[in-house]
Amino acid sequence: MARSLLKTSPNPVKTKLLHQIGLSLYNTSHGFHEEEVKKKLEQFPGGSVDLQKENNGIGILTLNNPSKMNAFSGVMMLQLLEKVIELENWTEGKGLIVRGAKNTFSSGSDLHAVKALGTPEDGVALCMFMQNTLTRFMRLPLISVALVQGRALGGGAEVTTACDFRLMTTDSEIRFVHKEMGIIPSWGGATRLVEIIGSREALKVLSGALKLDSEKALRIGMVEDILQSSDETECLQEAQEWLQQFIKGPPEVIRALKKSVSSCKELCLEDALQSERDLLGTLWGGPANLEAVARKGKFNK
């Protein structure tokens, strides 16, 4: 019934949001030429972005360039896009943890690449590339958590804002140092930060280049929790346990919930409601719904 209603709806929208997954913000109409940017980024090797997909539906994305505090080389920026595309196609996935190797998150861009890409045109092109990638990341139908150990600086701080949630170890810090580099956040971090902590707090954090230790970050609503352990293995286990409470259930239900919430963030009211309707049509009368209805008691655990 729900599916037939979708087909006969006077305003058939297989919603904008459903189409947005895998869709980039910028293209040639904006003066953005992705292949040209990729060729430039290939010139700056070093480090890797590694993805491990667990059987429990949790992916672990690791920024791995420890000799430079996991700074993003050009190749790592390209690999991040590749991993996002892989995750867009991971239909069994429900959750994602983003972390840095060797007990630190990320110090942002590798300065070697930054110095070489020194013109305003280069800066804007890199901005569009990373905004494309992190917007696609943000729209993934996975509930994502940034596990912040050590320092998340500059672009590293921006990456944390692309996740749905953030967890910190007691001795870690988040700091948007862009002002001290004579720029502003350019990977979408300022826009997302305002959404997370509000415009007044965001202005303080950005204009003061404030060091957010775990207690301050928790107090202003930047993070959800402070982990007990600072050990690399143990805090990853803690983060997985924290995330598990939100991804219990069939992948199709968890993924639809994430899409529904994302639509509320990005679409106007009418389109967000249509998105909710369309997503419901993929679940109502489906296996998970029928199994739940057949069980006695709606809310029995």
mmCIF file of C-alpha atoms in Angstrom, residues 250 253 280 283-300:
data_model
loop_
_atom_site.group_PDB
_atom_site.id
_atom_site.type_symbol
_atom_site.label_atom_id
_atom_site.label_comp_id
_atom_site.label_asym_id
_atom_site.label_seq_id
_atom_site.Cartn_x
_atom_site.Cartn_y
_atom_site.Cartn_z
ATOM 1 C CA PRO A 250 18.417 -3.993 11.196
ATOM 2 C CA VAL A 253 16.095 0.818 9.775
ATOM 3 C CA LEU A 280 8.809 5.080 5.610
ATOM 4 C CA LEU A 283 10.251 0.051 5.637
ATOM 5 C CA TRP A 284 6.500 -0.270 6.267
ATOM 6 C CA GLY A 285 5.447 -3.849 5.661
ATOM 7 C CA GLY A 286 9.052 -4.927 5.307
ATOM 8 C CA PRO A 287 10.728 -7.813 7.177
ATOM 9 C CA ALA A 288 11.852 -5.776 10.196
ATOM 10 C CA ASN A 289 8.440 -4.120 10.545
ATOM 11 C CA LEU A 290 6.481 -7.382 10.215
ATOM 12 C CA GLU A 291 8.742 -9.151 12.705
ATOM 13 C CA ALA A 292 8.354 -6.329 15.229
ATOM 14 C CA VAL A 293 4.559 -6.236 14.843
ATOM 15 C CA ALA A 294 4.379 -10.001 15.338
ATOM 16 C CA ARG A 295 6.160 -9.764 18.679
ATOM 17 C CA LYS A 296 3.976 -9.256 21.738
ATOM 18 C CA GLY A 297 4.269 -5.811 23.268
ATOM 19 C CA LYS A 298 5.523 -2.836 21.311
ATOM 20 C CA PHE A 299 8.243 -1.795 23.690
ATOM 21 C CA ASN A 300 9.445 -5.086 25.144
#
